PDB file of C-alpha atoms and ligand atoms in Angstrom:
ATOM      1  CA  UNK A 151      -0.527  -3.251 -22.175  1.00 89.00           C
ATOM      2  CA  UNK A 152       0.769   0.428 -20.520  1.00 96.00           C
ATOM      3  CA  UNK A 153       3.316   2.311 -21.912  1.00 98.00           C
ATOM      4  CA  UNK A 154       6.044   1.862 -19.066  1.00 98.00           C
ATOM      5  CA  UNK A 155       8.688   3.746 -18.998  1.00 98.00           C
ATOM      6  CA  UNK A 156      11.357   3.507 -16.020  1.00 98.00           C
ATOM      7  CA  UNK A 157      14.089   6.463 -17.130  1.00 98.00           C
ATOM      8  CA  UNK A 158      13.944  10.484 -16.385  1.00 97.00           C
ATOM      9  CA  UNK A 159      15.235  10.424 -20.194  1.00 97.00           C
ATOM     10  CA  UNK A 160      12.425   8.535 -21.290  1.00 98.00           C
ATOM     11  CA  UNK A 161       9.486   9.860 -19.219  1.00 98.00           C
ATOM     12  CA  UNK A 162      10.563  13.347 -20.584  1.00 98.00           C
ATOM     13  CA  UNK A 163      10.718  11.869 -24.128  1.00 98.00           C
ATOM     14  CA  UNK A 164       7.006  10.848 -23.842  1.00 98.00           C
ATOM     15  CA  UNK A 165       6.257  14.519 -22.179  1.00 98.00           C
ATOM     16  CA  UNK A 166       8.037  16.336 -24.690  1.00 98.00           C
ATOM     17  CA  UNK A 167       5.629  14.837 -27.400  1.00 98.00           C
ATOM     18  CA  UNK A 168       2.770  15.088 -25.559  1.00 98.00           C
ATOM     19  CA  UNK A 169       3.514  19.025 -25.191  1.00 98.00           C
ATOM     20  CA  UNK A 170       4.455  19.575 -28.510  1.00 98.00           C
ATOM     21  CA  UNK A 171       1.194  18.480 -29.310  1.00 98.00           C
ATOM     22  CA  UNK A 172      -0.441  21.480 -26.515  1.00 98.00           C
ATOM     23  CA  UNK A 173      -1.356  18.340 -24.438  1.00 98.00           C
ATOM     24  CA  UNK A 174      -2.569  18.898 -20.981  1.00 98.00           C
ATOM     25  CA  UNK A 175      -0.525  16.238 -18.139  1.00 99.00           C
ATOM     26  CA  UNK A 176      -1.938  14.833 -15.075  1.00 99.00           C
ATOM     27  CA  UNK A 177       0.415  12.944 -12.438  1.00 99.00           C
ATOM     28  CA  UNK A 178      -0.996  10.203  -9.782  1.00 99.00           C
ATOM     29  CA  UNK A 179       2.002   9.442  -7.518  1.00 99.00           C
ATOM     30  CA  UNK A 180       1.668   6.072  -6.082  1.00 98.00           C
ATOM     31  CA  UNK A 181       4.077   3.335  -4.092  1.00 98.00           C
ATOM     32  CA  UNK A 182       2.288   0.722  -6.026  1.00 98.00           C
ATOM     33  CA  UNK A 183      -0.049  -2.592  -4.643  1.00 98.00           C
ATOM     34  CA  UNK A 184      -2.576  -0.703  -6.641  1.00 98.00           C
ATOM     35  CA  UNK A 185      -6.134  -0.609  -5.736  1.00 98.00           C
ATOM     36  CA  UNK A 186      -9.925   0.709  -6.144  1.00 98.00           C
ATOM     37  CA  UNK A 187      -8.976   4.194  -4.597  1.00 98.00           C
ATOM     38  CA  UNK A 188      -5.964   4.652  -6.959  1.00 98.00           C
ATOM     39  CA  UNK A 189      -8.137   3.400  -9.858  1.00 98.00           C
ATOM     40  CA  UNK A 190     -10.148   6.683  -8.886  1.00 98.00           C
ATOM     41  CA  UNK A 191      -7.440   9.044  -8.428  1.00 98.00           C
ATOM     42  CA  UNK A 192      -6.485   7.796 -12.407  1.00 99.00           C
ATOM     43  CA  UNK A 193      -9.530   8.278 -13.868  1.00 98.00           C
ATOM     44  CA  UNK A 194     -10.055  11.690 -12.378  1.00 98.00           C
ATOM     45  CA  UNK A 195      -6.711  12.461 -13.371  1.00 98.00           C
ATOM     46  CA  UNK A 196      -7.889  11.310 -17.157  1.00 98.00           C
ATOM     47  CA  UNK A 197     -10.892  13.656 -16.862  1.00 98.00           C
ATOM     48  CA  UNK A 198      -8.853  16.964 -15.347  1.00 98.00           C
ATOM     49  CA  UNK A 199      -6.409  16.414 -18.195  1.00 98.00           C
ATOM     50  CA  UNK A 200      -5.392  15.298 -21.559  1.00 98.00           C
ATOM     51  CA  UNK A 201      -2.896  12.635 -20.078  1.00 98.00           C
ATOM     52  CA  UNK A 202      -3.019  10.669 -17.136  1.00 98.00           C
ATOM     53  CA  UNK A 203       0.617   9.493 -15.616  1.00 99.00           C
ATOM     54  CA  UNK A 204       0.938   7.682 -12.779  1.00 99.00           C
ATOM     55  CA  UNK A 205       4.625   6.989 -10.946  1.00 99.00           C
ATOM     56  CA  UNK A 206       5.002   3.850  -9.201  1.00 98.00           C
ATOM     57  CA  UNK A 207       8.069   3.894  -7.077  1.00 98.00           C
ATOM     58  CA  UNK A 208       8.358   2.393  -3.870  1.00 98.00           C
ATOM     59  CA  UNK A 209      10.269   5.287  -1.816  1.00 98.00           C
ATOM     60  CA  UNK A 210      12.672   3.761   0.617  1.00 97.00           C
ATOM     61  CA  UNK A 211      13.352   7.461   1.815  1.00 97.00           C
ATOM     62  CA  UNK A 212       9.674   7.560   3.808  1.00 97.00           C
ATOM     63  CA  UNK A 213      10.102   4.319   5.484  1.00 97.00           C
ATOM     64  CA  UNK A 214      11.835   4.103   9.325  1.00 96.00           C
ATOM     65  CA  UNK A 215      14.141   1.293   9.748  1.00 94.00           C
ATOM     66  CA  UNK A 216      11.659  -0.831  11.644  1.00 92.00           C
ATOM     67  CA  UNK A 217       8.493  -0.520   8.923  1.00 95.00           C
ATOM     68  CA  UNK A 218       7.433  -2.759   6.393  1.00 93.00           C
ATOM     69  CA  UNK A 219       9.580  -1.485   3.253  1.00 96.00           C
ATOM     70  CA  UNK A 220      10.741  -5.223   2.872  1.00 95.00           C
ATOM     71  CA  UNK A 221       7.415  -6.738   3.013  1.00 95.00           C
ATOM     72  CA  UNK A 222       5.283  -4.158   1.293  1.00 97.00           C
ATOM     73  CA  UNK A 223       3.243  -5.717  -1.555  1.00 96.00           C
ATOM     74  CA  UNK A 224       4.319  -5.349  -4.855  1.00 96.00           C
ATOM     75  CA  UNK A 225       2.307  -6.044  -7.746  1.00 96.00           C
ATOM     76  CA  UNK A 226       3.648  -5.128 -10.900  1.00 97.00           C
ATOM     77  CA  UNK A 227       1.449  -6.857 -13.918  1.00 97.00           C
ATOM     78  CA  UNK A 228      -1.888  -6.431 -12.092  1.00 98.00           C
ATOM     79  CA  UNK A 229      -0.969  -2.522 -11.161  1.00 98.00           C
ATOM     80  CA  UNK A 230      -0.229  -2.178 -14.899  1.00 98.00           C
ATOM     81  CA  UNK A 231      -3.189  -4.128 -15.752  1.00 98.00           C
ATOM     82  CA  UNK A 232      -5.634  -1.916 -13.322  1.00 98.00           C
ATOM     83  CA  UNK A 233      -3.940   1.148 -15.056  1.00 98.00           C
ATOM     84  CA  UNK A 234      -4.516   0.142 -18.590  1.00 98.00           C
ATOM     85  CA  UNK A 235      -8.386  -0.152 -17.341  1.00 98.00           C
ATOM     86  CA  UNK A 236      -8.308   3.120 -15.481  1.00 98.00           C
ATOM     87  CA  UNK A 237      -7.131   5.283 -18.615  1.00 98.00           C
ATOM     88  CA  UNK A 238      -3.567   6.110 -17.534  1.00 98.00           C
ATOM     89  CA  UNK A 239      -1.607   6.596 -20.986  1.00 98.00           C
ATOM     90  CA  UNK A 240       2.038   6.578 -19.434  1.00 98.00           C
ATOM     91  CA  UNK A 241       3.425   4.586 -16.309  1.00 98.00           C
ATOM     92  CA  UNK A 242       6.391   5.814 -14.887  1.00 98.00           C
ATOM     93  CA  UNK A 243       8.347   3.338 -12.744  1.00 98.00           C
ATOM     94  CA  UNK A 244      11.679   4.871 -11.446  1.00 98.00           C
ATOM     95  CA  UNK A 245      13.951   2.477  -9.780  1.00 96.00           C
ATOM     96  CA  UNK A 246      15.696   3.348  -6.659  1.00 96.00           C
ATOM     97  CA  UNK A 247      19.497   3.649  -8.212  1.00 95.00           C
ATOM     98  CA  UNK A 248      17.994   6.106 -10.428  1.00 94.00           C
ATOM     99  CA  UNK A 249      16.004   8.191  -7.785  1.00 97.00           C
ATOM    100  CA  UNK A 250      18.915   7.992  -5.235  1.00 98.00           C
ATOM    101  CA  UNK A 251      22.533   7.807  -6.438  1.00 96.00           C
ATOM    102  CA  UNK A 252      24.958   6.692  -3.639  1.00 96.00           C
ATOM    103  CA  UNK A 253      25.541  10.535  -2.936  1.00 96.00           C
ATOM    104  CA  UNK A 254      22.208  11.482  -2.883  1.00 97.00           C
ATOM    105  CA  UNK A 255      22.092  14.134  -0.402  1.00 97.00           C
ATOM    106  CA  UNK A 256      19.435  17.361  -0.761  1.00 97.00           C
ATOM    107  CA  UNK A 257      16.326  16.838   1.206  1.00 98.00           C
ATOM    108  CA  UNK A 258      13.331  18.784   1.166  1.00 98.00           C
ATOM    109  CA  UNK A 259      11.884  20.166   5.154  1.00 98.00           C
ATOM    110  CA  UNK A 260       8.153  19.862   5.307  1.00 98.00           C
ATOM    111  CA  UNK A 261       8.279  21.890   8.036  1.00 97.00           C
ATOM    112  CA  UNK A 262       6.056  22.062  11.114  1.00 96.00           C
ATOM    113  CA  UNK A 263       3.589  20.044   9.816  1.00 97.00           C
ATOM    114  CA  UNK A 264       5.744  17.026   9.108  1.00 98.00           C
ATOM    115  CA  UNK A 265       6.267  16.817  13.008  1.00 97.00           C
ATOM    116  CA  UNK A 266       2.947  15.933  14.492  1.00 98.00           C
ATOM    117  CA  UNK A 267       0.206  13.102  14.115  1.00 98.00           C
ATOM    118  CA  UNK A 268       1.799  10.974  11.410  1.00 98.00           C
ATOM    119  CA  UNK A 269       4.926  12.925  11.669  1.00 98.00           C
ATOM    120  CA  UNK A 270       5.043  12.298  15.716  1.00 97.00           C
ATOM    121  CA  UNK A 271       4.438   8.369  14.980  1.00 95.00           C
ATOM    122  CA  UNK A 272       7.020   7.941  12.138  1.00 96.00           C
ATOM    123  CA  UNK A 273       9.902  10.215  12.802  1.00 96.00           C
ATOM    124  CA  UNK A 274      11.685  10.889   9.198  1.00 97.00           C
ATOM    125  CA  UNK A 275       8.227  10.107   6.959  1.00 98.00           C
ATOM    126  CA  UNK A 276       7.305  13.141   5.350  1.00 98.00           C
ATOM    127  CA  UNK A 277      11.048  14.398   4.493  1.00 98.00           C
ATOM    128  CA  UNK A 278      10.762  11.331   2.388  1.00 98.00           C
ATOM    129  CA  UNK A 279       7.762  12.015   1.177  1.00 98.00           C
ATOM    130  CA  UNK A 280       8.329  15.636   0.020  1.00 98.00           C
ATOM    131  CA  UNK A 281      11.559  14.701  -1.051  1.00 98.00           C
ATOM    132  CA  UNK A 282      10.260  12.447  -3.437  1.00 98.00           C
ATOM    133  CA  UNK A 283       7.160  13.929  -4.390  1.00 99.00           C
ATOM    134  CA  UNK A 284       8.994  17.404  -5.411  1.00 98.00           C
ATOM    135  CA  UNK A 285      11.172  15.432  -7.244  1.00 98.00           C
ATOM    136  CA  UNK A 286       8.346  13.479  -9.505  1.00 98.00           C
ATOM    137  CA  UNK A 287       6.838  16.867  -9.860  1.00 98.00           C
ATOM    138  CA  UNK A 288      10.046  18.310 -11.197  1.00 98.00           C
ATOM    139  CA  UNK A 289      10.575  15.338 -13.261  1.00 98.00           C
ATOM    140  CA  UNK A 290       7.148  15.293 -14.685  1.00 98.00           C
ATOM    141  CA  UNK A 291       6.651  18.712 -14.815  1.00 98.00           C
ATOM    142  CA  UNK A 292       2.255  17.971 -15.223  1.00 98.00           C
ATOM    143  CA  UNK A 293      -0.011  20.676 -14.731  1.00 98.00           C
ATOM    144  CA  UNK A 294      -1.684  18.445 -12.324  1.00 98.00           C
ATOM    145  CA  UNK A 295      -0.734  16.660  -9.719  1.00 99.00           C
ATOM    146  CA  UNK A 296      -3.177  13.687  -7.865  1.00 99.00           C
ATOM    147  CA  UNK A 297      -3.141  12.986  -3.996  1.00 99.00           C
ATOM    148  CA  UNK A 298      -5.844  11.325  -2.043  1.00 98.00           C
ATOM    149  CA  UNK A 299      -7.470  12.283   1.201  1.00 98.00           C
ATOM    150  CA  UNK A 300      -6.655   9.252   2.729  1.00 98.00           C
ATOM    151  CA  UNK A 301      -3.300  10.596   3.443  1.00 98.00           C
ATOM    152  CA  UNK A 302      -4.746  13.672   5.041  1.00 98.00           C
ATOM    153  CA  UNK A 303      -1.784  15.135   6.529  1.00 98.00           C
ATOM    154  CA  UNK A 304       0.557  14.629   3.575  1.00 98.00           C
ATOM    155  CA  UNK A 305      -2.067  16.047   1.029  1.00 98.00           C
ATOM    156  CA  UNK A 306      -1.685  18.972   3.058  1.00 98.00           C
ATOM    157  CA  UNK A 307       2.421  18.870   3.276  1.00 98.00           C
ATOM    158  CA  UNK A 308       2.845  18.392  -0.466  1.00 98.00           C
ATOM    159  CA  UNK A 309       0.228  21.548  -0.625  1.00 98.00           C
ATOM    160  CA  UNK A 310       2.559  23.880   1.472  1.00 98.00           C
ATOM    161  CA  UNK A 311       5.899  22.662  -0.628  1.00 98.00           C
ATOM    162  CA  UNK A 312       4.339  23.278  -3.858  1.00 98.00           C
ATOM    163  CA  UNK A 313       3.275  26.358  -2.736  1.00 98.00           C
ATOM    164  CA  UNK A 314       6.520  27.496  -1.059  1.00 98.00           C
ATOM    165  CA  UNK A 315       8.578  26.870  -3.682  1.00 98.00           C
ATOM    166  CA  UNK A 316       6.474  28.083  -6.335  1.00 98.00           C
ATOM    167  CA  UNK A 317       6.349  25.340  -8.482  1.00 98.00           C
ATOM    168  CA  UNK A 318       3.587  26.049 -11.265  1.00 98.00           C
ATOM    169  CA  UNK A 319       1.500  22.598 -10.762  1.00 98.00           C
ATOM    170  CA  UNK A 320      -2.247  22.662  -9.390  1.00 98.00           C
ATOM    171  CA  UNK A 321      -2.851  20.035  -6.482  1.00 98.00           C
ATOM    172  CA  UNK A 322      -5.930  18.162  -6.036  1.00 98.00           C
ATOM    173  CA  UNK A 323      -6.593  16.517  -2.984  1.00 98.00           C
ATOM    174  CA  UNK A 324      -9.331  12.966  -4.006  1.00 98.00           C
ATOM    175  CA  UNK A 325     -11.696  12.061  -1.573  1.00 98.00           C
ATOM    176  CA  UNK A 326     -11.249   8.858   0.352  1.00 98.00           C
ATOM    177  CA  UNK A 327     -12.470   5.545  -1.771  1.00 98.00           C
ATOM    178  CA  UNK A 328     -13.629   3.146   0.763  1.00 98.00           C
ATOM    179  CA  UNK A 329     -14.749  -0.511   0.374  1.00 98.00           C
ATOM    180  CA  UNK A 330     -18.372  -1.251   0.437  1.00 98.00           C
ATOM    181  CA  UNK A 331     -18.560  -1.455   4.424  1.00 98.00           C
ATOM    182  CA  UNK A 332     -16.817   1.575   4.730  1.00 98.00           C
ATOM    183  CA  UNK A 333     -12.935   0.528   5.336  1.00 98.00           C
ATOM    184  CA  UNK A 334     -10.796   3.188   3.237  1.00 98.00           C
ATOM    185  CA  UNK A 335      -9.150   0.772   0.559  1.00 98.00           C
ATOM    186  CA  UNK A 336      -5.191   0.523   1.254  1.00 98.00           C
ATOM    187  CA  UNK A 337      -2.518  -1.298  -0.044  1.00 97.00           C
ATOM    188  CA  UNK A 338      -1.983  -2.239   3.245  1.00 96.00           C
ATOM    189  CA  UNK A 339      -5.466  -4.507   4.032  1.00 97.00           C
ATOM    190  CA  UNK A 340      -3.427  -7.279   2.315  1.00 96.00           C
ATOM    191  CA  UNK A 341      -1.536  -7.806   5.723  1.00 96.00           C
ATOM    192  CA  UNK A 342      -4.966  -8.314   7.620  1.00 98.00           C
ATOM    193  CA  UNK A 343      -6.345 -11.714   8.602  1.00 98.00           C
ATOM    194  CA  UNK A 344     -10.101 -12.411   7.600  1.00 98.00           C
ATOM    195  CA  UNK A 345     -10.626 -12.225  11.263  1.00 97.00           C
ATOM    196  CA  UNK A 346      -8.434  -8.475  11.655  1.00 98.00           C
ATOM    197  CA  UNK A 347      -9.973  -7.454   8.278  1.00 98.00           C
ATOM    198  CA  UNK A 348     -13.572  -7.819  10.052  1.00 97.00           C
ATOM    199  CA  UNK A 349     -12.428  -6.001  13.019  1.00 97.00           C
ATOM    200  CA  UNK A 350     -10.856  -3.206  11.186  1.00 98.00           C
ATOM    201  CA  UNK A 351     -14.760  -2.161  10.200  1.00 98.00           C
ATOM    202  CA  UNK A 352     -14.749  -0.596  13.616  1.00 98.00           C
ATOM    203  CA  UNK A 353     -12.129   2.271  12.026  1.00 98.00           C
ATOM    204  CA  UNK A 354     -13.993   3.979   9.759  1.00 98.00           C
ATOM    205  CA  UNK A 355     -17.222   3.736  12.150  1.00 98.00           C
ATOM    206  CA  UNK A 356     -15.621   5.023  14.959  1.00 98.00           C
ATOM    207  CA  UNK A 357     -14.563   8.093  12.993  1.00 98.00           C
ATOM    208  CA  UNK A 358     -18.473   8.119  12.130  1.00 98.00           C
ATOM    209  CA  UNK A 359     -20.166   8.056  15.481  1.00 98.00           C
ATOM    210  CA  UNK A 360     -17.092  10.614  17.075  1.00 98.00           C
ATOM    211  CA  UNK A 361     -18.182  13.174  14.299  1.00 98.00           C
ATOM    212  CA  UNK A 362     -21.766  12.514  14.525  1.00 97.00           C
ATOM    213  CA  UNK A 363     -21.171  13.280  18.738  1.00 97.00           C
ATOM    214  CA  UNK A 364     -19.204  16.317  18.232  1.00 96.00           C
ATOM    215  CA  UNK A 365     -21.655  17.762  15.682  1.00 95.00           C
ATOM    216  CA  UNK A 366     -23.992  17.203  18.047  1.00 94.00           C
ATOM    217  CA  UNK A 367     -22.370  20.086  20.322  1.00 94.00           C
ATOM    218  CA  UNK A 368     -21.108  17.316  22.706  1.00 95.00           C
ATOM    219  CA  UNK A 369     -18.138  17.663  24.772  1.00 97.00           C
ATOM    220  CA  UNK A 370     -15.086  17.230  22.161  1.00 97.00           C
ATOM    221  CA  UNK A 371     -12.484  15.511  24.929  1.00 98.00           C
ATOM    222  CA  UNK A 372     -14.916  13.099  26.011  1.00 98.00           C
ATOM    223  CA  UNK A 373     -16.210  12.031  22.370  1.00 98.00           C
ATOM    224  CA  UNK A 374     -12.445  11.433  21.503  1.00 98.00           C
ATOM    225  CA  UNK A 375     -11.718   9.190  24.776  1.00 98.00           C
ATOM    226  CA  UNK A 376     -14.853   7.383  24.200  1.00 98.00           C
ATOM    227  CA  UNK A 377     -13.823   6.807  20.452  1.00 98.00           C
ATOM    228  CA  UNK A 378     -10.359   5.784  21.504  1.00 98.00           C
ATOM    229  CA  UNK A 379     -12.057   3.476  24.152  1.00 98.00           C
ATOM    230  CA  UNK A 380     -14.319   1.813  21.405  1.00 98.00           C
ATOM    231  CA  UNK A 381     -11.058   1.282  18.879  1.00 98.00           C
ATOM    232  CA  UNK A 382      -8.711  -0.417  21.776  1.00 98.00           C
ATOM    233  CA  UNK A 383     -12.077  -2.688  22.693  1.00 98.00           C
ATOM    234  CA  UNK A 384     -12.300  -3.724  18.667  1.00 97.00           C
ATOM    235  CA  UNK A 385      -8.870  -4.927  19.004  1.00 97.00           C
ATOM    236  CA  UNK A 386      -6.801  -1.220  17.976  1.00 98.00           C
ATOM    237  CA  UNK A 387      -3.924  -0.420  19.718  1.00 98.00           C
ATOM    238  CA  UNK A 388      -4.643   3.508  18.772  1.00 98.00           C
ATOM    239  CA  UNK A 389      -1.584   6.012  17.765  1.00 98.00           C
ATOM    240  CA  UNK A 390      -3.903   8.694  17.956  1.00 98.00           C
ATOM    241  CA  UNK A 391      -7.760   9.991  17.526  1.00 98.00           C
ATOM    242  CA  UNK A 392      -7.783  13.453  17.278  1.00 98.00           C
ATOM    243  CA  UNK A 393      -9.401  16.163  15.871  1.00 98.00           C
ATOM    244  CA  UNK A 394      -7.665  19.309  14.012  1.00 98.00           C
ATOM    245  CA  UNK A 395      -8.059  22.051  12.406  1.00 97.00           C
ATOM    246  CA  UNK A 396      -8.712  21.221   8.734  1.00 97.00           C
ATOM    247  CA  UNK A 397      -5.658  23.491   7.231  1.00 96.00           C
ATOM    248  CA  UNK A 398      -3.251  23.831   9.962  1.00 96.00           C
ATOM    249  CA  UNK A 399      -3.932  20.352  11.855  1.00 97.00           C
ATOM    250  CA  UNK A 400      -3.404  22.006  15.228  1.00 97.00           C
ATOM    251  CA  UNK A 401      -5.528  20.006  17.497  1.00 97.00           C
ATOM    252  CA  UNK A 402      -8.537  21.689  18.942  1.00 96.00           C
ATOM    253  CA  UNK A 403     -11.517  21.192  21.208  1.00 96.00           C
ATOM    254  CA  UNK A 404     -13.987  23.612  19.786  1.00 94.00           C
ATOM    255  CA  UNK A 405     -15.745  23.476  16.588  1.00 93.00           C
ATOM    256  CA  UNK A 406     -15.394  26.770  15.417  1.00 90.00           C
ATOM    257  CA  UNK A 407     -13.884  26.733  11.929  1.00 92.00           C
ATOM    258  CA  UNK A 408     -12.759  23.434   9.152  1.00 95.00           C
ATOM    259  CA  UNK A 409     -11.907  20.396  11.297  1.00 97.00           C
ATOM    260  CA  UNK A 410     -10.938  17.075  10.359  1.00 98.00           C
ATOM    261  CA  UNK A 411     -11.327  13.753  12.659  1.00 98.00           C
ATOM    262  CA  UNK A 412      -8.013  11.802  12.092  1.00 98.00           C
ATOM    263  CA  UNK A 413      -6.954   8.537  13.014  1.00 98.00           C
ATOM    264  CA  UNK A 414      -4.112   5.850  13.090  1.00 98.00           C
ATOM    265  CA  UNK A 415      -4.066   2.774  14.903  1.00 98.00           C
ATOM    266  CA  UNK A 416      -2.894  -1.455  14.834  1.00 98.00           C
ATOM    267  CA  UNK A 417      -4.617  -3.694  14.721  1.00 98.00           C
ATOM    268  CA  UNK A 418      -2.067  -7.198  14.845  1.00 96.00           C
ATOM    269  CA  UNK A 419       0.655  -6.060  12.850  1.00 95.00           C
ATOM    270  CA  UNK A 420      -1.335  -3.612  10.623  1.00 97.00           C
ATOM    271  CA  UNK A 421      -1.337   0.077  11.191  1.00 97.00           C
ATOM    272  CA  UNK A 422      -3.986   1.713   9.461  1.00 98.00           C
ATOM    273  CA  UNK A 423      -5.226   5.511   8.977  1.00 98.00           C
ATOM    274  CA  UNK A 424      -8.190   7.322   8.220  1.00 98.00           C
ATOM    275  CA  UNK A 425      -9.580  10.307   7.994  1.00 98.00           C
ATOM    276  CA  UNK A 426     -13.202  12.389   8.520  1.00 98.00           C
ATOM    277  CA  UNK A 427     -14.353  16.037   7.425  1.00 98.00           C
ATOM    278  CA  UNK A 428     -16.380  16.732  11.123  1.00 96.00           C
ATOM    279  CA  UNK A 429     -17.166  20.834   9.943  1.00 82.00           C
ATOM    280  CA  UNK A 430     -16.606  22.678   7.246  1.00 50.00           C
TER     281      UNK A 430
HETATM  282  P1  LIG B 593       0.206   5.112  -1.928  1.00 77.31           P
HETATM  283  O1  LIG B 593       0.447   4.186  -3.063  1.00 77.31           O
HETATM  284  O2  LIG B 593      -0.346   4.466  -0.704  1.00 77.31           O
HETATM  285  O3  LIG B 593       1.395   6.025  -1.648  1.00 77.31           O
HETATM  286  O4  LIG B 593      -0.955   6.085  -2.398  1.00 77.31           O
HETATM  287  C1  LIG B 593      -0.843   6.815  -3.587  1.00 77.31           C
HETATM  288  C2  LIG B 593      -1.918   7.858  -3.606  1.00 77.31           C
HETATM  289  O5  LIG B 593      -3.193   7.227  -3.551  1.00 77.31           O
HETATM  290  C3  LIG B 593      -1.845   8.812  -2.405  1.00 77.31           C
HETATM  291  O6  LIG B 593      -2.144  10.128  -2.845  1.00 77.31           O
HETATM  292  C4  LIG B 593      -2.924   8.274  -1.505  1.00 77.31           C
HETATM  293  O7  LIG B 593      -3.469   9.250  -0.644  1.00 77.31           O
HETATM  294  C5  LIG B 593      -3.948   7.799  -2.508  1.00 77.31           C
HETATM  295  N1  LIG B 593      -4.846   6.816  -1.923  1.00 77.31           N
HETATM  296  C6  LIG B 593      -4.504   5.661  -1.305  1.00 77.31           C
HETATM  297  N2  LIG B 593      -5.599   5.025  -0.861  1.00 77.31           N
HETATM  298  C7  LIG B 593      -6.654   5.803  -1.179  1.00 77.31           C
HETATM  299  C8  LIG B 593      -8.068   5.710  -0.968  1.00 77.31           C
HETATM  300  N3  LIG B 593      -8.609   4.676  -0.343  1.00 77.31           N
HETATM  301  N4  LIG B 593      -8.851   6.708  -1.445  1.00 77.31           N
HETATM  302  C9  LIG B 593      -8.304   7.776  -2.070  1.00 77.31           C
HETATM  303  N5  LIG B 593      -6.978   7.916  -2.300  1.00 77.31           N
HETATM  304  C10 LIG B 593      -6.176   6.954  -1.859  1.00 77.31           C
END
């Protein structure tokens, strides 16, 4: 079984050995539900360093008032269980009177970039997730620090806070970990029907044939509309299908530079994301 902790006081405990010893420390933040593309993220986390931590803590800070916070899976024993199989030596499982007293109060601004795409669709989202992030980092204090592509935008957010306010910890952005016919694994499938979880192939291939059309030089607008057009007739209801630049996600319509092919759309219930390297 994992070495849990659930207390700042203990976590640091564990680090403060681990340091005295000139150990190396690798953190994988995660909200739990874990799965195949976490599994990854903890295993390259055990190969970039000495010891691989992973935080489970379901952050009630990123979620609006209307999302699934209530109903979001939670999985304790097999997440510890997938862990112990992955490598992770420590799991660090904060619980929300701990993170947030009753006064909590100092959030962190992502900035710009917390206001479009995701940011546009869920008002609020990446304040909580840079709030909480920063604070793992500062309670972890690894050398390393473990965020997967499949949350594009927000591997780029946590990038520009770590940056800004110079905290010493290298971030390294996973690629995506997708199930064998090509759906990026989330701990959200688990809400999707057989029938939904068949249609929600048409996600990740969609993001396929619009990059393969606007490598091909084709008009960028009209490869977008016809990719939105092929989601909603899958069953999508799309947020958005658009293409950015890779650093500052500004959309754009030429391929001149780094672009990324980003996604979010429902199908029943289920809003899903995903995300494509088109150049670069
Ligand atoms: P979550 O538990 O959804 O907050 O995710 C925790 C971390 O795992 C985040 O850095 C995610 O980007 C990453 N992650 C989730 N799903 C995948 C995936 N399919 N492939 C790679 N990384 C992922």
């Amino acid at each position: 079984m994992i070495s849990t902790v659930t207390t700042i006081r203990d976590l640091r405990t564990t680090l403060l050995g681990w340091r005295e010893a000139g150990e190396t420390v690798a953190l994988v933040p995660t909200m739990g539900a874990l799965h195949q593309g976490h599994k990854v993220l903890v295993e390259t986390a055990g190969k970039m360093a000495k010891r691989a931590v992973t935080s489970i803590f379901l952050n009630p800070l990123q979620f609006g008032p209307k999302e699934d916070l209530a109903k979001y899976p939670r999985s304790l024993e097999a997440d510890q269980k997938l862990l112990s199989e992955a490598g992770c030596d420590l799991l660090y499982a904060p619980t929300p009177a701990d993170m947030y007293p009753p006064d909590f109060a100092a959030k962190i601004d992502p900035g710009p970039l917390g206001t479009i795409l995701e940011g546009a669709a869920r008002p609020g989202h990446f304040t909580g997730v840079v709030t909480v992030v920063i604070k793992l980092l500062l309670q972890t204090m690894p050398d390393i620090a473990l965020f997967g592509e499949k949350d594009y935008q927000q591997l780029l957010i946590i990038h520009r806070a770590v940056r800004d306010l110079d905290l010493p910890i290298h971030i390294v952005g996973v690629p995506i970990v997708r199930d064998t016919d090509g759906l990026a694994f989330s701990s959200r499938n688990v809400y999707l029907s057989p029938d939904e979880r068949k249609c929600a192939v048409a996600l990740p291939n969609t993001l396929q044939e619009t990059a393969a059309t606007i490598r091909e030089g084709k008009d960028i607008a009209a490869a977008l509309k016809t990719g939105q057009d092929k989601l909603t007739k899958a069953g999508f209801t799309v947020d958005y299908l658009e293409l950015a630049d890779a650093h500052t996600l500004a959309p754009t319509r030429t391929l001149t530079g780094p672009a990324r092919l980003l996604a979010a759309a429902k199908i029943g219930a289920t809003r899903l994301i995903d995300n494509l390297a088109v150049a670069g």
